Structure formats: structure tokens, C-alpha cells
mmCIF file of C-alpha atoms in Angstrom:
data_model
loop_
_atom_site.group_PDB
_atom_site.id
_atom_site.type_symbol
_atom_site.label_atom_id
_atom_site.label_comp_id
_atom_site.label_asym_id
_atom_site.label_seq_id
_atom_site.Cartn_x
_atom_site.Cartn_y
_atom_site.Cartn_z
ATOM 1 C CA UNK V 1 0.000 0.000 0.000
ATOM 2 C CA UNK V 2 2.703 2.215 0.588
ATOM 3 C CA UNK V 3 4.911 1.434 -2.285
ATOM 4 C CA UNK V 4 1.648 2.343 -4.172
ATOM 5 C CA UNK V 5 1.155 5.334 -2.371
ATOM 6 C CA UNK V 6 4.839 6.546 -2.913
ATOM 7 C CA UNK V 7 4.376 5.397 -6.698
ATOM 8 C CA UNK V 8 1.222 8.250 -7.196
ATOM 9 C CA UNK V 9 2.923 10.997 -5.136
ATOM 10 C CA UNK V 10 5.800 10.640 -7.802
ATOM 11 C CA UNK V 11 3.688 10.609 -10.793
ATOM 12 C CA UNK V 12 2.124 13.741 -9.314
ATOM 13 C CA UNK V 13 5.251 15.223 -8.892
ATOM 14 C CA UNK V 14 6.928 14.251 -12.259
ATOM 15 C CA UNK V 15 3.370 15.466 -14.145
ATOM 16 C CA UNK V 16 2.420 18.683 -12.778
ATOM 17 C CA UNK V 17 6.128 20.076 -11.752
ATOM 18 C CA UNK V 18 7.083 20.119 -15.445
ATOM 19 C CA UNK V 19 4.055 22.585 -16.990
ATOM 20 C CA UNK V 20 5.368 25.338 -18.395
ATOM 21 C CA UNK V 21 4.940 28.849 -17.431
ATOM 22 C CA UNK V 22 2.343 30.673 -17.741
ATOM 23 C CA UNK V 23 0.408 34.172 -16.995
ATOM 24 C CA UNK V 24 -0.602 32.880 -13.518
ATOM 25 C CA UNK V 25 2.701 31.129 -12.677
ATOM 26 C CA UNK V 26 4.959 32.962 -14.715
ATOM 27 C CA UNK V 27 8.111 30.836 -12.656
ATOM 28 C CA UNK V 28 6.541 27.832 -13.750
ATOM 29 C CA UNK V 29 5.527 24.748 -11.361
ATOM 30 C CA UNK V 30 9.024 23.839 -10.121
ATOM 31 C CA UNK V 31 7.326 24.263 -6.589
ATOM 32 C CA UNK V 32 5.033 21.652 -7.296
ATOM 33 C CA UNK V 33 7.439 19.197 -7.152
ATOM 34 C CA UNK V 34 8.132 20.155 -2.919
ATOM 35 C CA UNK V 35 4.260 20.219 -2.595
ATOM 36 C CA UNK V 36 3.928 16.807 -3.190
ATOM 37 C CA UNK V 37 7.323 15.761 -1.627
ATOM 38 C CA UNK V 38 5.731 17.000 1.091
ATOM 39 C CA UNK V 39 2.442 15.125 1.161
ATOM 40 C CA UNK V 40 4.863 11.920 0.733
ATOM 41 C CA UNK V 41 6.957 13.044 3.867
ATOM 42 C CA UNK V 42 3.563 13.524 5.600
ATOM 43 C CA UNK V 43 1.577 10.736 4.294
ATOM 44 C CA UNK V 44 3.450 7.724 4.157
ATOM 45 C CA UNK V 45 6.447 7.915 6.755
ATOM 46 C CA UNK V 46 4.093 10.086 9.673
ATOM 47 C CA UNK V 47 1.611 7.293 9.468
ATOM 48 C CA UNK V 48 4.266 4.347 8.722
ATOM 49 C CA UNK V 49 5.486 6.007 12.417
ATOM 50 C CA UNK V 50 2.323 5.996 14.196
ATOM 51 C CA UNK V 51 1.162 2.873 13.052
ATOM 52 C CA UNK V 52 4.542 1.609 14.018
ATOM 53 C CA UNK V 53 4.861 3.014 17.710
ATOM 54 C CA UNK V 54 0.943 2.230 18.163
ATOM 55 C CA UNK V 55 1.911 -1.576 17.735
ATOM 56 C CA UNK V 56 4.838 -1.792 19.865
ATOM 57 C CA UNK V 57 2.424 -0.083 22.600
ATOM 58 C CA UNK V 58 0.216 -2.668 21.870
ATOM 59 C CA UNK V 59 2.127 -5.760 21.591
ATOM 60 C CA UNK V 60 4.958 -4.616 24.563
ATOM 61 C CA UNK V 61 2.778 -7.109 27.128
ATOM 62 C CA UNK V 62 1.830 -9.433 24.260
ATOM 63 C CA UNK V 63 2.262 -13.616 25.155
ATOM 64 C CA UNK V 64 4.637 -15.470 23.448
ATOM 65 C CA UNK V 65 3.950 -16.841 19.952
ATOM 66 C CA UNK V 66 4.977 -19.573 17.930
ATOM 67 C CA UNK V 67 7.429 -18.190 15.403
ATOM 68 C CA UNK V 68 9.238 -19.314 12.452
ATOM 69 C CA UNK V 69 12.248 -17.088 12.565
ATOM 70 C CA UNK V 70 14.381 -18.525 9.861
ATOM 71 C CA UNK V 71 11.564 -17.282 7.269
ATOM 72 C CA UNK V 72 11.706 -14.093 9.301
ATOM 73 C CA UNK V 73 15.172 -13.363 8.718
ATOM 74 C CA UNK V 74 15.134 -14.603 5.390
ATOM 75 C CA UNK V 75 12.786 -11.567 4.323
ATOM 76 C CA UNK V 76 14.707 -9.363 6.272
ATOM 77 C CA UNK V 77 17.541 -10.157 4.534
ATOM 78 C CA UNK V 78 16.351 -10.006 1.196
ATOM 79 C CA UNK V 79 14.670 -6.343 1.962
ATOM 80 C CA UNK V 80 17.795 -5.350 3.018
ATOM 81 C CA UNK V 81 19.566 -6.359 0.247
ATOM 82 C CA UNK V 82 16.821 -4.399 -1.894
ATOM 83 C CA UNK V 83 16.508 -1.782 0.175
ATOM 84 C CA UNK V 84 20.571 -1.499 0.155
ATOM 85 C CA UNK V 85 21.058 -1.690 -3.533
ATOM 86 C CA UNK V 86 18.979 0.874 -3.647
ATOM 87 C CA UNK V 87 20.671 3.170 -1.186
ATOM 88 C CA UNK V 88 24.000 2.789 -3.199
ATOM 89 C CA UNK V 89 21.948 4.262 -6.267
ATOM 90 C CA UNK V 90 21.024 7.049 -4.308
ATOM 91 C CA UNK V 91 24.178 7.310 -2.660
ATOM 92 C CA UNK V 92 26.476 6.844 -5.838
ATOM 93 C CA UNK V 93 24.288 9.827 -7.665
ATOM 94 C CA UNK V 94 24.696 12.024 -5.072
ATOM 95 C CA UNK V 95 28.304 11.640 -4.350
ATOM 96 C CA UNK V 96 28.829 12.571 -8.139
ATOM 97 C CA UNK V 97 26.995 15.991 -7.851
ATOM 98 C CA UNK V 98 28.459 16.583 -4.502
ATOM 99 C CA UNK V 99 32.039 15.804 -5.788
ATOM 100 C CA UNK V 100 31.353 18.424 -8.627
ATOM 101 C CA UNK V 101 30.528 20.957 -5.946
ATOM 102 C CA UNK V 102 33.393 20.017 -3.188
ATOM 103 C CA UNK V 103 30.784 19.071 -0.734
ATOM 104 C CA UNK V 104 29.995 15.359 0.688
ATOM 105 C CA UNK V 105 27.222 13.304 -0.746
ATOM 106 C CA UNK V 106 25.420 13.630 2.828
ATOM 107 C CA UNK V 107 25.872 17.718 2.562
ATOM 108 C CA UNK V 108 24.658 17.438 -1.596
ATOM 109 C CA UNK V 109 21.745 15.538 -0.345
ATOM 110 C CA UNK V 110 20.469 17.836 2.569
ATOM 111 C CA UNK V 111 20.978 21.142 0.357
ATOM 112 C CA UNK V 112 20.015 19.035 -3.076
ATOM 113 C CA UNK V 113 16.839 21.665 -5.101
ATOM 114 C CA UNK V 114 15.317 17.634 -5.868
ATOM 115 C CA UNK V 115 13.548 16.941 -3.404
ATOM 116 C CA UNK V 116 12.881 13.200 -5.513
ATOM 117 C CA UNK V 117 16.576 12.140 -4.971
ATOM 118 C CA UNK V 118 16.604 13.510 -0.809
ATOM 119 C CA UNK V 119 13.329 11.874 -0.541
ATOM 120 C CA UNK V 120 14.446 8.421 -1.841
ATOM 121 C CA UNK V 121 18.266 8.505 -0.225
ATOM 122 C CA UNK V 122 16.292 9.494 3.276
ATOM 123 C CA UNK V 123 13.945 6.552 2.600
ATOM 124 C CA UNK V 124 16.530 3.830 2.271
ATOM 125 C CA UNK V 125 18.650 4.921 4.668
ATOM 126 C CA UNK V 126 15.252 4.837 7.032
ATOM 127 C CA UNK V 127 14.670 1.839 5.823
ATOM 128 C CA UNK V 128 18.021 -0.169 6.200
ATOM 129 C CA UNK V 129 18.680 1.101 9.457
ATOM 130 C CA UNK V 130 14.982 -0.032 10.668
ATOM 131 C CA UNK V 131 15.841 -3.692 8.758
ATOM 132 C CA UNK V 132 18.788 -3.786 11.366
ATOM 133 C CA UNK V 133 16.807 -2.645 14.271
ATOM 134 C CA UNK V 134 14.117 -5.587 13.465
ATOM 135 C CA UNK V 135 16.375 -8.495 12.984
ATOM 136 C CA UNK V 136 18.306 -6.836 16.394
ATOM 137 C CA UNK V 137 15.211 -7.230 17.625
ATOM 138 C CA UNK V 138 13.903 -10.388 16.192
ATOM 139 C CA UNK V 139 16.863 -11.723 17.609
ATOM 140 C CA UNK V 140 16.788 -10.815 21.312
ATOM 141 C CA UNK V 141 13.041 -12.284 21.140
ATOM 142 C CA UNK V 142 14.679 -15.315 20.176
ATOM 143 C CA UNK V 143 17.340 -15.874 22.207
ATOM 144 C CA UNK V 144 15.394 -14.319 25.434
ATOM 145 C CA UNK V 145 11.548 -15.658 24.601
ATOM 146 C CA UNK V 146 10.714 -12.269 25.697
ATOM 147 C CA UNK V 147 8.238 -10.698 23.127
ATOM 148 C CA UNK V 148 8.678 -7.069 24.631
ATOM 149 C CA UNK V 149 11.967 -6.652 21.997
ATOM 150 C CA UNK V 150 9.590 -6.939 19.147
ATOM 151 C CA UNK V 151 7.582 -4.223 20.692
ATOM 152 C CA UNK V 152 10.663 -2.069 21.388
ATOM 153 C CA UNK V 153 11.979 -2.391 17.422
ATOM 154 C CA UNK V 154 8.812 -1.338 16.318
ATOM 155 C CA UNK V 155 8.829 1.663 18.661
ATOM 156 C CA UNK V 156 12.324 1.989 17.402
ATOM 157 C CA UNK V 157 11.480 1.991 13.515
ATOM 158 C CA UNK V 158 8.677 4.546 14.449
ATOM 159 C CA UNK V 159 10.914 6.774 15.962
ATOM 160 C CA UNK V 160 13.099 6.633 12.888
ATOM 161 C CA UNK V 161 10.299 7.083 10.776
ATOM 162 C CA UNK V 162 9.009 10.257 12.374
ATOM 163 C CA UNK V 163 12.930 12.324 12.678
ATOM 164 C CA UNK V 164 12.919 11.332 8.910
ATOM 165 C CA UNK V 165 9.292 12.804 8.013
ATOM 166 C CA UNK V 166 9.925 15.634 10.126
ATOM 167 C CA UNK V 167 13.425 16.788 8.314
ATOM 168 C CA UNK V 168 11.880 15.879 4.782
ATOM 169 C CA UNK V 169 8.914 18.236 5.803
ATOM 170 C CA UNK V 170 10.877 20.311 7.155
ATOM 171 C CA UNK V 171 13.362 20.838 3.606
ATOM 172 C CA UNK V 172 10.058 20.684 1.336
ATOM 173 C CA UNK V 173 9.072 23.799 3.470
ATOM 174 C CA UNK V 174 12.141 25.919 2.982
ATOM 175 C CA UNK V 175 12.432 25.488 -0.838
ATOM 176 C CA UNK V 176 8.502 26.329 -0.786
ATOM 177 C CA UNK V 177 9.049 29.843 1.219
ATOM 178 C CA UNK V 178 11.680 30.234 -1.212
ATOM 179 C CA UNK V 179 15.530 28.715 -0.253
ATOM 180 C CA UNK V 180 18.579 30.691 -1.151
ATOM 181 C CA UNK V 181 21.214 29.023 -3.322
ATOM 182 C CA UNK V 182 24.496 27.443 -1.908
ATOM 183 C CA UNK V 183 27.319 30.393 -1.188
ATOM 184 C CA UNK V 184 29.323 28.706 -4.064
ATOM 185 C CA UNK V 185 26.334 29.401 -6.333
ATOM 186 C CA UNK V 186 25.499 32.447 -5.515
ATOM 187 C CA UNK V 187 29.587 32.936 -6.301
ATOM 188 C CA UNK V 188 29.422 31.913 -9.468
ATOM 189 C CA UNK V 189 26.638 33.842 -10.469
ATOM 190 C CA UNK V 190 28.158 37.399 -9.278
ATOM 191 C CA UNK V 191 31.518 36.184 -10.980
ATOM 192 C CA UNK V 192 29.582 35.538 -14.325
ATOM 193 C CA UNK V 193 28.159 38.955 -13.893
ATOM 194 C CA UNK V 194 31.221 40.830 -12.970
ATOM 195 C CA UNK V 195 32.713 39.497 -15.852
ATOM 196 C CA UNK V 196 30.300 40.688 -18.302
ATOM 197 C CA UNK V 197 32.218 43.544 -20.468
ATOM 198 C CA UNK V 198 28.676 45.525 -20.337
ATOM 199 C CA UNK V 199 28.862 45.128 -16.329
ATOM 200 C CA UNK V 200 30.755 47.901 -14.639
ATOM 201 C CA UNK V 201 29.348 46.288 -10.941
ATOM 202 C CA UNK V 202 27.000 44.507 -9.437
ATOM 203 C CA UNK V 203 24.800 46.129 -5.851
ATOM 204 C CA UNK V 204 22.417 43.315 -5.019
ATOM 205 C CA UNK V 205 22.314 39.609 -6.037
ATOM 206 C CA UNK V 206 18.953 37.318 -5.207
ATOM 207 C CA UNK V 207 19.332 33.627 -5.846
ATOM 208 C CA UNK V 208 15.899 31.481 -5.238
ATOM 209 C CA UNK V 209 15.424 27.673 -6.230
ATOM 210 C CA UNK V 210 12.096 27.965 -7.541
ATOM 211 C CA UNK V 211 11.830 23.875 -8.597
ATOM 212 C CA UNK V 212 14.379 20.877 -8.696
ATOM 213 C CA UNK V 213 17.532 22.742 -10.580
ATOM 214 C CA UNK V 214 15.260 25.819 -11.391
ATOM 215 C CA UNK V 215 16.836 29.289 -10.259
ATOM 216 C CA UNK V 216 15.088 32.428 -10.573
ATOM 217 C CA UNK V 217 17.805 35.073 -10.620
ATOM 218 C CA UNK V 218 17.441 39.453 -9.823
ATOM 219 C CA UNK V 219 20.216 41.588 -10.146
ATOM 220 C CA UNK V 220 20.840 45.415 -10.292
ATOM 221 C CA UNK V 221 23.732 46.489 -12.246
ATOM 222 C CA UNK V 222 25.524 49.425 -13.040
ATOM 223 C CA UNK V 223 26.688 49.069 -16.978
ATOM 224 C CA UNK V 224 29.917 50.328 -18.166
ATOM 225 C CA UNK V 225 30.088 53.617 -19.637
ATOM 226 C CA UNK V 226 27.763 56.377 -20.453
ATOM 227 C CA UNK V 227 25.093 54.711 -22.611
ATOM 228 C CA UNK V 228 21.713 56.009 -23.681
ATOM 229 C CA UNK V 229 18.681 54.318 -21.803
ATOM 230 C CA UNK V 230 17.109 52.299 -24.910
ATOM 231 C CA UNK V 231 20.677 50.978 -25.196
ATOM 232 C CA UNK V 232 20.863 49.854 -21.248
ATOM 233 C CA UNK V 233 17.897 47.935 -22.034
ATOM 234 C CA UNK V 234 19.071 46.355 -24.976
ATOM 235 C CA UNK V 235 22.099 45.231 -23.214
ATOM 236 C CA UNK V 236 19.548 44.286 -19.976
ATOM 237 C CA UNK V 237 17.619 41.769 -22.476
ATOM 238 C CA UNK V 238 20.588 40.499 -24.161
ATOM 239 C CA UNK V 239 22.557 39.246 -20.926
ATOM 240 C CA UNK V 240 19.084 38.002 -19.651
ATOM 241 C CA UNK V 241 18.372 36.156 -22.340
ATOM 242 C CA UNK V 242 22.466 34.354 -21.539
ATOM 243 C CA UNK V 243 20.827 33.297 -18.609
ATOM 244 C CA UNK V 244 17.747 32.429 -19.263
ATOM 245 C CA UNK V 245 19.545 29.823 -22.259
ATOM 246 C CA UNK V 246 21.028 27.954 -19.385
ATOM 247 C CA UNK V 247 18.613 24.960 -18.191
ATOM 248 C CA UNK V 248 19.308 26.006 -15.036
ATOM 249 C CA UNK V 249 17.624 29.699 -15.159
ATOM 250 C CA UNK V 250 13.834 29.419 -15.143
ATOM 251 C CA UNK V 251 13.876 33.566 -15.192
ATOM 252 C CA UNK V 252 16.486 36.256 -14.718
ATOM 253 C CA UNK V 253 16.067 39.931 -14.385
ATOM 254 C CA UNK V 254 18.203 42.968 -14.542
ATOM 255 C CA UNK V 255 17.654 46.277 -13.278
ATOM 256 C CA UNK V 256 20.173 49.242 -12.467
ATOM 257 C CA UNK V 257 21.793 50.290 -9.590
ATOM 258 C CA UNK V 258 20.914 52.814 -7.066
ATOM 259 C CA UNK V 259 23.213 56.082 -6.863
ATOM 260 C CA UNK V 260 25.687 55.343 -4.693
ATOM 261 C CA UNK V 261 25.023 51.775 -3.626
ATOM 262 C CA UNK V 262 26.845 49.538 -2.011
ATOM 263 C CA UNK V 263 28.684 47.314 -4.250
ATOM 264 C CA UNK V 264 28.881 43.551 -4.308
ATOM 265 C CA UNK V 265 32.251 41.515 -4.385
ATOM 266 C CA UNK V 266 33.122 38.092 -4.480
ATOM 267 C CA UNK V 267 35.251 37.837 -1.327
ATOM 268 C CA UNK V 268 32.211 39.292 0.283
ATOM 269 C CA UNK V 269 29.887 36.003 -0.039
#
């Protein structure tokens, strides 16, 4: 039920994060994508954790039952060597990103704009760990005949469950009030601009992820030289329009400086 429940969030999010701009979302429906990432987080791990801690309540005074634990930790096994294989995907991907950004795969994934790739690496790691708690678990019950450590894995595993939907809630929500890029981004950026020969300087810099690898990008500028105004916004359009042909760019804007304001520089950031 959950795998089926995971399986239409991600649809969702794949279908209605892609739609184009338009007049009443002229940034387009990256967002979308963190709405729904956020329903997952909610949905299936808050209630996976209830549901989880509810039965180790219930079953902590439970009588002992006959049961077959070499099936038991056969499953286990195999879901953990799913569940694993699966990790290392997630893992591997975002170790490659990270690696092109000098930061760790663990520091890619927490500050990652797709919330699809932090979702699943979260997940599995939730999911491996619990896999270890049970059979831990599982275990003691069998060597002690004491059901209670059944109980207490479950409560464990719930536990997990809820500190990972909490943190994947709580990401969703800062890219959905609008999350700054990464200082090395927002470097590269104002070094791009400085090093425009129309750009004399650059007074104010806003970076937003507004959808998985989507930036929207405002900037106020002082041009070089003494030019006429329909000529500052030719030149305004034309080094838009170089950022708005990178993928990345779902809209940039130029304006020009205020008198006297304080410029921007890269050992600043």
C-alpha cells in the first residue's frame, strides 16, 4: 500500500512540476514538485510512524507466539539487500553531484533543489537502518523468549520514521518559502556577472530555487560607460536572455543600480 502510495505521489510530482509557465505562474511549477514531496513526507512515513509506535504499545505485554524465525530473517535479509542496492543508487548519484561541488554526498543531499533524490536517499537509509533494528530485535526475542523486543523495534522503527518525516517536511518547506542558493552558487553567479564587459558592478544579487535545478535570478547592475537608456535595455535583455539559455535559469532579471550603492564583491559572499 505504501509502495503504491509513494508510486502516485511521484507521478504527481513528475506530471504537474514540469508545466510550463504561464500568466498565472509565470516561474513555472518547479514548486510543485516540494508540494507533493511533502504530502509523501507527511503521508506515508508520519503514518508508517504511528502505526509503528501504536503496535509496539500494543504488543509490549503481548504472550509469546509460535514463530518461524528462519523465514523471518530470510525476508529481512532479502529487503535489506533491496533496500541497500537501492541506497548505493542514491548514494552513488549524489556523491557525483556533490564531488562536482566540493561538498559530501550527505551535505549534496540535505541542500540538493530535488527533493525526488533527498526523498528516496532518506527513505533507504530509514529503511536499512529499521531492517537492522528488526532483525536486532527479532533476535533478542529469540534468544530471550521475551516478546517485549519486538515491541521495542517497532517503537524503534517509528521513531526513525518520524525524525525522517519531520526533516523531509521540514526541507520541502524551505524550498517552498523560497531557499537561497548554496554560497558557491550564488559565487558563481556574481563572478559571471562581474565578468560581463557591459557590467561595470554589481549592488544586489537574489538567488531562489524555484523547482528541482530551477533558479530564478534578480540583479541590479551598473553598466559600463555612459550609454543612452534604450541601449541599457538592450544590453539588460541580451545578458538576460544568456541566462535564461542555461537549463538552469527558469527567469532572470536585470535592473540598475541605485546612486551610490553599495557594491557587491566576491570575497564578500
Amino acid at each position: 500500500m505504501g509502495g503504491c502510495v509513494q508510486w502516485y505521489v511521484a507521478h504527481c510530482r513528475r506530471k504537474k512540476s514540469v508545466k510550463p509557465a504561464d500568466k498565472s505562474h509565470p516561474l513555472g511549477y518547479g514548486k510543485e514538485s516540494y508540494v507533493w514531496s511533502m504530502i509523501a513526507a507527511f503521508g506515508v512515513f508520519t503514518a508508517g510512524s504511528i502505526v509503528s509506535i501504536y503496535t509496539g504499545i500494543k504488543e509490549w505485554n503481548a504472550t509469546e507466539s509460535e514463530t518461524n524465525y528462519t523465514i523471518a530473517f530470510i525476508v529481512l535479509a532479502v529487503a535489506f539487500v533491496l533496500e541497500g542496492f537501492s541506497l548505493v543508487q542514491a548514494y552513488r548519484q549524489s556523491k557525483k553531484h556533490g564531488e562536482a561541488l566540493d561538498v559530501s554526498a550527505l551535505g549534496y543531499v540535505v541542500d540538493t533543489s530535488n527533493p525526488t533524490l533527498r526523498g528516496v536517499f532518506f527513505e533507504d537509509l530509514a529503511a536499512v537502518i529499521g531492517l537492522v533494528v528488526a532483525a536486532a530485535a527479532m533476535g533478542m526475542h529469540a534468544y530471550t523468549g521475551e516478546a517485549y523486543w519486538d515491541a521495542l523495534g517497532s517503537i524503534i522503527v517509528g521513531l526513525l520514521l518520524g525524525v525522517v518525516a519531520i526533516f523531509l517536511i521540514s526541507r520541502n518547506r524551505d524550498f517552498l518559502v523560497g531557499y537561497r542558493v548554496t554560497d558557491r552558487m550564488h559565487e558563481y553567479v556574481l563572478s559571471e556577472l562581474l565578468n560581463h564587459p557591459d557590467i561595470d558592478s554589481v549592488s544586489y544579487l537574489h538567488l531562489e530555487w524555484v523547482g528541482p535545478k530551477k533558479i530564478f535570478m534578480v540583479a541590479a547592475v551598473d553598466i559600463a560607460g555612459n550609454q543612452k537608456e534604450e541601449h541599457v535595455a538592450q544590453k539588460f535583455e541580451e545578458i538576460e536572455n544568456l541566462f535564461r539559455d542555461n537549463p538552469v535559469f527558469q527567469e532572470a532579471i536585470l535592473t540598475l543600480s541605485a546612486p551610490n550603492a553599495d557594491i557587491l564583491k566576491l570575497e564578500d559572499i
